[in-house]
Every structure is written in structure tokens, then in C-alpha cells.
Tab-separated table of C-alpha atoms in Angstrom:
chain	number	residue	atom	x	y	z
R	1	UNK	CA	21.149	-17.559	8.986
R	2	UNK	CA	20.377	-18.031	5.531
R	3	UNK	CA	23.463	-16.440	3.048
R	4	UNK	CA	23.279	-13.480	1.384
R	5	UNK	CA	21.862	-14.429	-2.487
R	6	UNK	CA	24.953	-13.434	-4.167
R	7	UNK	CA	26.936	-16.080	-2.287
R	8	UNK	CA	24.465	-19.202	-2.672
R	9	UNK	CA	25.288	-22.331	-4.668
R	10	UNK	CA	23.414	-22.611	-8.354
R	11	UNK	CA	20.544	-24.316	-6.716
R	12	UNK	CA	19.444	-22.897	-4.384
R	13	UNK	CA	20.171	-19.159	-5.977
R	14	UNK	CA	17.370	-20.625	-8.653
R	15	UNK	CA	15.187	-21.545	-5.549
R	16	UNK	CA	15.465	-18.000	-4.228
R	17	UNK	CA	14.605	-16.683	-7.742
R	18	UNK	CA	11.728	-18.627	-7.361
R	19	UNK	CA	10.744	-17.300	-4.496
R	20	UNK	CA	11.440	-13.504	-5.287
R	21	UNK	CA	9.627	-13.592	-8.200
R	22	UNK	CA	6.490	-15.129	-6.575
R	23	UNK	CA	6.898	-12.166	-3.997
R	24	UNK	CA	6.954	-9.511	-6.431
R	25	UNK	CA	4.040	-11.524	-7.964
R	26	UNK	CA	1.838	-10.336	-4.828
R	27	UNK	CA	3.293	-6.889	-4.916
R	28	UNK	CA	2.233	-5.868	-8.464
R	29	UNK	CA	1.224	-6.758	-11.798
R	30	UNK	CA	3.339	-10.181	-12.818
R	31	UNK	CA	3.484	-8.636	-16.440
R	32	UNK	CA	5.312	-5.725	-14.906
R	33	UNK	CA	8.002	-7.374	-13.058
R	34	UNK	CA	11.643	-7.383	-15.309
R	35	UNK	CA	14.588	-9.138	-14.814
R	36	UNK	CA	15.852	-5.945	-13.615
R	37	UNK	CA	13.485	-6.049	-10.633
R	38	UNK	CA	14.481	-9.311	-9.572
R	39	UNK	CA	17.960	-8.746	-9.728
R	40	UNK	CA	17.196	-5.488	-7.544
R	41	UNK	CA	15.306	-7.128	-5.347
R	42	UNK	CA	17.738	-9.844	-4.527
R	43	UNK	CA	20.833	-7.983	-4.302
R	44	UNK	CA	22.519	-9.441	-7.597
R	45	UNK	CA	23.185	-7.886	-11.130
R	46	UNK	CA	21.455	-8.916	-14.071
R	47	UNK	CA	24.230	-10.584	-15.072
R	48	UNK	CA	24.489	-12.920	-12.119
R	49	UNK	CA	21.027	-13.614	-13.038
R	50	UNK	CA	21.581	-14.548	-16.290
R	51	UNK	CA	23.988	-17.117	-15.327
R	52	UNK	CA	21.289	-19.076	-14.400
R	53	UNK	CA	18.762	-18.101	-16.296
R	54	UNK	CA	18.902	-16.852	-20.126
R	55	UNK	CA	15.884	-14.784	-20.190
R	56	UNK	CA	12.553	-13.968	-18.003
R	57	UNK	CA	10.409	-16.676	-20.191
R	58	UNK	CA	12.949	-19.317	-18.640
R	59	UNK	CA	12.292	-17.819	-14.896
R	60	UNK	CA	8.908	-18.117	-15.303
R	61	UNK	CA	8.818	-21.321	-16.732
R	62	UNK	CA	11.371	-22.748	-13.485
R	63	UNK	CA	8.600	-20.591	-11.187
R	64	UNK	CA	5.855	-23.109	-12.976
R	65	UNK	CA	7.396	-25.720	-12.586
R	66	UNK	CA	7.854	-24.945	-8.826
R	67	UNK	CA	4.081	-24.027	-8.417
R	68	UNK	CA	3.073	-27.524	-10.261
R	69	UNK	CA	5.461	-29.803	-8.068
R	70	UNK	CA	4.477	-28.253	-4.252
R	71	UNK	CA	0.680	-27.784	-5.022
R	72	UNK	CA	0.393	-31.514	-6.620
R	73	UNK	CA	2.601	-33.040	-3.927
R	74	UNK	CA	0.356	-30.454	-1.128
R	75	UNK	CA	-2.759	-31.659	-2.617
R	76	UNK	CA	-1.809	-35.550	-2.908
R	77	UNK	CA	-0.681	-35.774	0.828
R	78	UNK	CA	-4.447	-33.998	1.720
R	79	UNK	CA	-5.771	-36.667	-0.064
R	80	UNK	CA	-3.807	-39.515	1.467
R	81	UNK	CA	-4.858	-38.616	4.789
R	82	UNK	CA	-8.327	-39.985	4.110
R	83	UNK	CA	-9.873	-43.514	3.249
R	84	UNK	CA	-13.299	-41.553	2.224
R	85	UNK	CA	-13.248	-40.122	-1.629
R	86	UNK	CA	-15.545	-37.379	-0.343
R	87	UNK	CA	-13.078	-36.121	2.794
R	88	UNK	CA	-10.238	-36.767	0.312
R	89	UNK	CA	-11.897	-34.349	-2.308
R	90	UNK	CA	-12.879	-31.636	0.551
R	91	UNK	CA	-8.972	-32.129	2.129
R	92	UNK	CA	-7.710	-31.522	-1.554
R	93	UNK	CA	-9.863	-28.470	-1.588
R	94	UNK	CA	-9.156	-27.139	1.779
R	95	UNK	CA	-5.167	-27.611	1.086
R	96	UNK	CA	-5.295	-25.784	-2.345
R	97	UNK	CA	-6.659	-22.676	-0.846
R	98	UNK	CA	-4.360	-23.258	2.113
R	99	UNK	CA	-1.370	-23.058	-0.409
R	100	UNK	CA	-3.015	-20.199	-2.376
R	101	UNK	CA	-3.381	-17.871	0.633
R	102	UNK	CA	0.151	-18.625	1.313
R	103	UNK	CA	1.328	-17.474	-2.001
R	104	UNK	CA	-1.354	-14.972	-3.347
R	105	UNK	CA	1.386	-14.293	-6.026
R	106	UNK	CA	1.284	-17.473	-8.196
R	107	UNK	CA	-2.710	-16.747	-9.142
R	108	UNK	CA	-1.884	-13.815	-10.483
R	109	UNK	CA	0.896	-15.481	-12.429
R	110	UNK	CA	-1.179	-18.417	-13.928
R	111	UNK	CA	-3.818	-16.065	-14.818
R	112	UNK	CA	-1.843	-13.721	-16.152
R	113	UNK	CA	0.201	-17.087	-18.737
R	114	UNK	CA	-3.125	-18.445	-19.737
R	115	UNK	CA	-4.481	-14.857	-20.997
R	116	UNK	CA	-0.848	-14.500	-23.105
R	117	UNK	CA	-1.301	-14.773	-26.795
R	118	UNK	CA	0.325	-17.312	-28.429
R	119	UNK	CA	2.161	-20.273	-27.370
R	120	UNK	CA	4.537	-20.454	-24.602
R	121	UNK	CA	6.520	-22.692	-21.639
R	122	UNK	CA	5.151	-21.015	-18.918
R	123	UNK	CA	1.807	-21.744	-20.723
R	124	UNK	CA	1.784	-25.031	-21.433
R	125	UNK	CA	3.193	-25.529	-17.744
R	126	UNK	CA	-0.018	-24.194	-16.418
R	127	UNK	CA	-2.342	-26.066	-18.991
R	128	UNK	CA	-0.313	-29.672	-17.797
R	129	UNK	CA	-0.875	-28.666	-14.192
R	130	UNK	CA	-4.840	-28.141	-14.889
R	131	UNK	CA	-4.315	-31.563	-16.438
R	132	UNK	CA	-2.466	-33.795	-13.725
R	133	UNK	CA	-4.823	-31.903	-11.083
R	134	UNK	CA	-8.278	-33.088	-13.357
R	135	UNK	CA	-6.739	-36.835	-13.210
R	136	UNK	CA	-6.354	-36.790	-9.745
R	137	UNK	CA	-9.886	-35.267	-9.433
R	138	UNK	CA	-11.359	-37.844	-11.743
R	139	UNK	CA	-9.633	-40.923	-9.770
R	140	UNK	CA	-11.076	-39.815	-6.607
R	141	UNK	CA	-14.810	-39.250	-7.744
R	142	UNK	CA	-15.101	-42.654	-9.819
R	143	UNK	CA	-13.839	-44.240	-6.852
R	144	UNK	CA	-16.619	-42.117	-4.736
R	145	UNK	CA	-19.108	-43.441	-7.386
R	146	UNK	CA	-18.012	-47.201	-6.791
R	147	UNK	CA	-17.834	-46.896	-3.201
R	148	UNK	CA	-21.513	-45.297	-2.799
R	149	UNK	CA	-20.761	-42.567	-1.770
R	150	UNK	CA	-20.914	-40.146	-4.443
R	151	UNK	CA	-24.280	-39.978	-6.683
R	152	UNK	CA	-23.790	-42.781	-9.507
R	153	UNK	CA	-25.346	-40.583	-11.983
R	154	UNK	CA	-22.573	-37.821	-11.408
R	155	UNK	CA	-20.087	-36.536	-14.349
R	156	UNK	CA	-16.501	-37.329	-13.535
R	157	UNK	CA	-15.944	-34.244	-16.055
R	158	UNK	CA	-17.876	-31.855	-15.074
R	159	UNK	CA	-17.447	-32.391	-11.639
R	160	UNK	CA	-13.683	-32.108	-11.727
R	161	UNK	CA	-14.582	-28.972	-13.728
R	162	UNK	CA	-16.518	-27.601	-11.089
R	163	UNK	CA	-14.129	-28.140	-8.370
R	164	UNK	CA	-11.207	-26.659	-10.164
R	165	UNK	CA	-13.875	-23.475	-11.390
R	166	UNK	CA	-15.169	-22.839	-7.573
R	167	UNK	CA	-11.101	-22.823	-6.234
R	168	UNK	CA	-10.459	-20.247	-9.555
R	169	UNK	CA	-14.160	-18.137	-8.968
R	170	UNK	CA	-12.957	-17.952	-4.480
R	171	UNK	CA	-9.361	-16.861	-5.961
R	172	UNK	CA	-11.004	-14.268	-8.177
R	173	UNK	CA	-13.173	-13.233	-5.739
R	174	UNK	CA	-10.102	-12.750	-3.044
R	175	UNK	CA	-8.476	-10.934	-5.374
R	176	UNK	CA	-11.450	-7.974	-6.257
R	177	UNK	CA	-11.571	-7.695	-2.604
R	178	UNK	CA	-7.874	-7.138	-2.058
R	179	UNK	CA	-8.328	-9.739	0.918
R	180	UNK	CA	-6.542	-12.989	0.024
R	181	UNK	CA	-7.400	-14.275	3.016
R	182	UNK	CA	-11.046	-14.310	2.622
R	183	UNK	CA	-10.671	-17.533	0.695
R	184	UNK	CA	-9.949	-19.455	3.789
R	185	UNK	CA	-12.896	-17.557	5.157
R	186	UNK	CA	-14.942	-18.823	2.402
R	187	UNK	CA	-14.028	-22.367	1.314
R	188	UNK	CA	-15.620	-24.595	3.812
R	189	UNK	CA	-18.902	-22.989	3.129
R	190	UNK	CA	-18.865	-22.952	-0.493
R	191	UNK	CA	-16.952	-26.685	-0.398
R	192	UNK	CA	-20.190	-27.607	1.443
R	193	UNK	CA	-22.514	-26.392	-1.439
R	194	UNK	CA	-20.371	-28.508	-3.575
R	195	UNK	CA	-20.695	-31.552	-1.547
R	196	UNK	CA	-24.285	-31.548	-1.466
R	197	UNK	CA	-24.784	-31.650	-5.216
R	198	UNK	CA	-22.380	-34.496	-5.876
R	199	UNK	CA	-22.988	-37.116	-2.499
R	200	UNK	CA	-25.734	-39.933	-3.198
R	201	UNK	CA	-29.156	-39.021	-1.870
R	202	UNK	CA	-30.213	-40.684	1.002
């Protein structure tokens, strides 16, 4: 049985932050949530929090730093599963909204940094993620190209664009509905649209 929080090492007391804050993430409006909360919810003071952490920009920034590392390393071991670029790209797909319906909380939060005005961590977190996921994206479709089996003619940039918009427009679309897991529901079906525009042509 897992300890209560107040009595776990530094480490993993941050990894349980993590996760509490993703939680509350899914419960209400990220904006909303204070340190207070999370304290609250985890049984601690503030104070023990701030032991670890010196203020909620920093807990956000460690919770996008958590979302970047699992969903690139979730994604890349998709991908690695398959010799084809096109099942690789549909795999990656597939395991992104896997990962999403599993923590309907961290949309909210990457949303909710990229509309903040002004520069912060958290932000530029989220805008380096977009970034590391677009090279991996790119890497697989000029590979698809030079294999055949992608249309020669295609855009490595807007395609990547695409793939990362249709995940964003399902997550969006999940969320208006209040039914998170409707983008499980949808993604084959609206992976397959994308998979007909950017194969070669027999």
C-alpha cells in the first residue's frame, strides 16, 4: 500500500503533486486550482508543499515537464512497433488519444498555458513539446515519402500540422461534449480521413 503523502521521500511527494494536480485538472477549471487545493487535496500543509516547490508557476512547470516526457516516450514506443511510416503515424495517433483519455486533465492545462498572456515556463514547456512532437512527425512522413508510400508531392509541414490540429480539434470536441471518451470513439475514423489524403494514389 502506497504511504500516506505526508510521509513520502522528496521524489516521489513531487510525483504525487504531479499527479494531484492533473486530477484536479479534470475536476475544474486548471486556472482555478491554488496551492491551497493541492495541499488539501493531498493531506499536507502549504508549507510542506512549498518545500518542494516555491510557488504554483514551478508546479506547473514540473506537471509539463511530466506531460512532455510520458506522451513523447508513449508516442515513440507506438511508433517503434512498426516498420511502415504510415502504421507508425496512425499508432502515434491512436496512442496520443489513448494517453489523453487517460488524463483528460492535462488538455485543459496546455490549453489553458498557451492562452496565458505573456511569457512563462509552463509556456514555453508546451510550445517545446509541440516542437519535439512536429520533428518526430516530420521524420516519419519524409521517410513515408522515400519509401512510396506516402504521396511525394505531400508537405512535411503541413501535414505534421494537420495531424497535431485533428488530435487538438477530437480533444476540443471531447471536451464540449463532456465525454472524454468519445475521442477513442472517434479517432480511427477521422485517422482514416487523414490517411487517405496523404498515402500515394494508386
Amino acid at each position: 500500500m502506497q504511504p500516506p503523502a505526508k510521509h513520502l521521500p522528496a521524489e516521489e511527494r513531487r510525483a504525487v503533486t504531479v499527479e494531484t494536480v492533473i486530477e484536479l485538472a479534470g475536476e475544474q477549471n486548471p486556472s482555478d486550482i491554488t496551492t491551497s487545493a493541492i495541499a488539501r487535496r493531498m493531506g499536507l500543509t502549504q508549507g510542506a508543499l512549498f518545500r518542494h516547490f516555491p510557488n504554483k508557476e514551478a508546479i506547473i512547470g514540473e506537471v509539463m515537464e511530466w506531460v512532455a516526457e510520458r506522451l513523447l516516450n508513449r508516442i515513440d514506443k507506438a511508433a517503434r512497433a512498426h516498420a511502415s511510416p504510415l502504421a507508425a503515424l496512425e499508432a502515434m495517433f491512436l496512442a496520443h488519444v489513448d494517453f489523453v483519455a487517460e488524463h483528460p486533465g492535462i488538455p485543459r492545462m496546455l490549453f489553458g498555458e498557451l492562452q496565458r498572456a505573456g511569457e512563462t515556463a509552463p509556456k514555453r514547456m508546451v510550445r517545446t513539446l509541440i516542437c519535439r512532437y512536429g520533428e518526430r512527425l516530420g521524420r516519419l512522413i519524409d521517410q513515408g515519402k522515400e519509401s512510396g508510400e506516402l504521396d511525394d508531392r505531400l508537405d512535411p509541414e503541413a501535414a505534421t500540422t494537420l495531424f497535431i490540429g485533428t488530435i487538438q480539434g477530437l480533444v476540443m470536441q471531447s471536451m464540449l461534449a463532456g465525454d472524454v471518451q468519445r475521442i477513442r470513439r472517434e479517432a480511427p475514423r477521422v485517422f482514416g480521413v487523414y490517411r487517405r489524403g496523404i498515402r500515394r494514389k494508386p
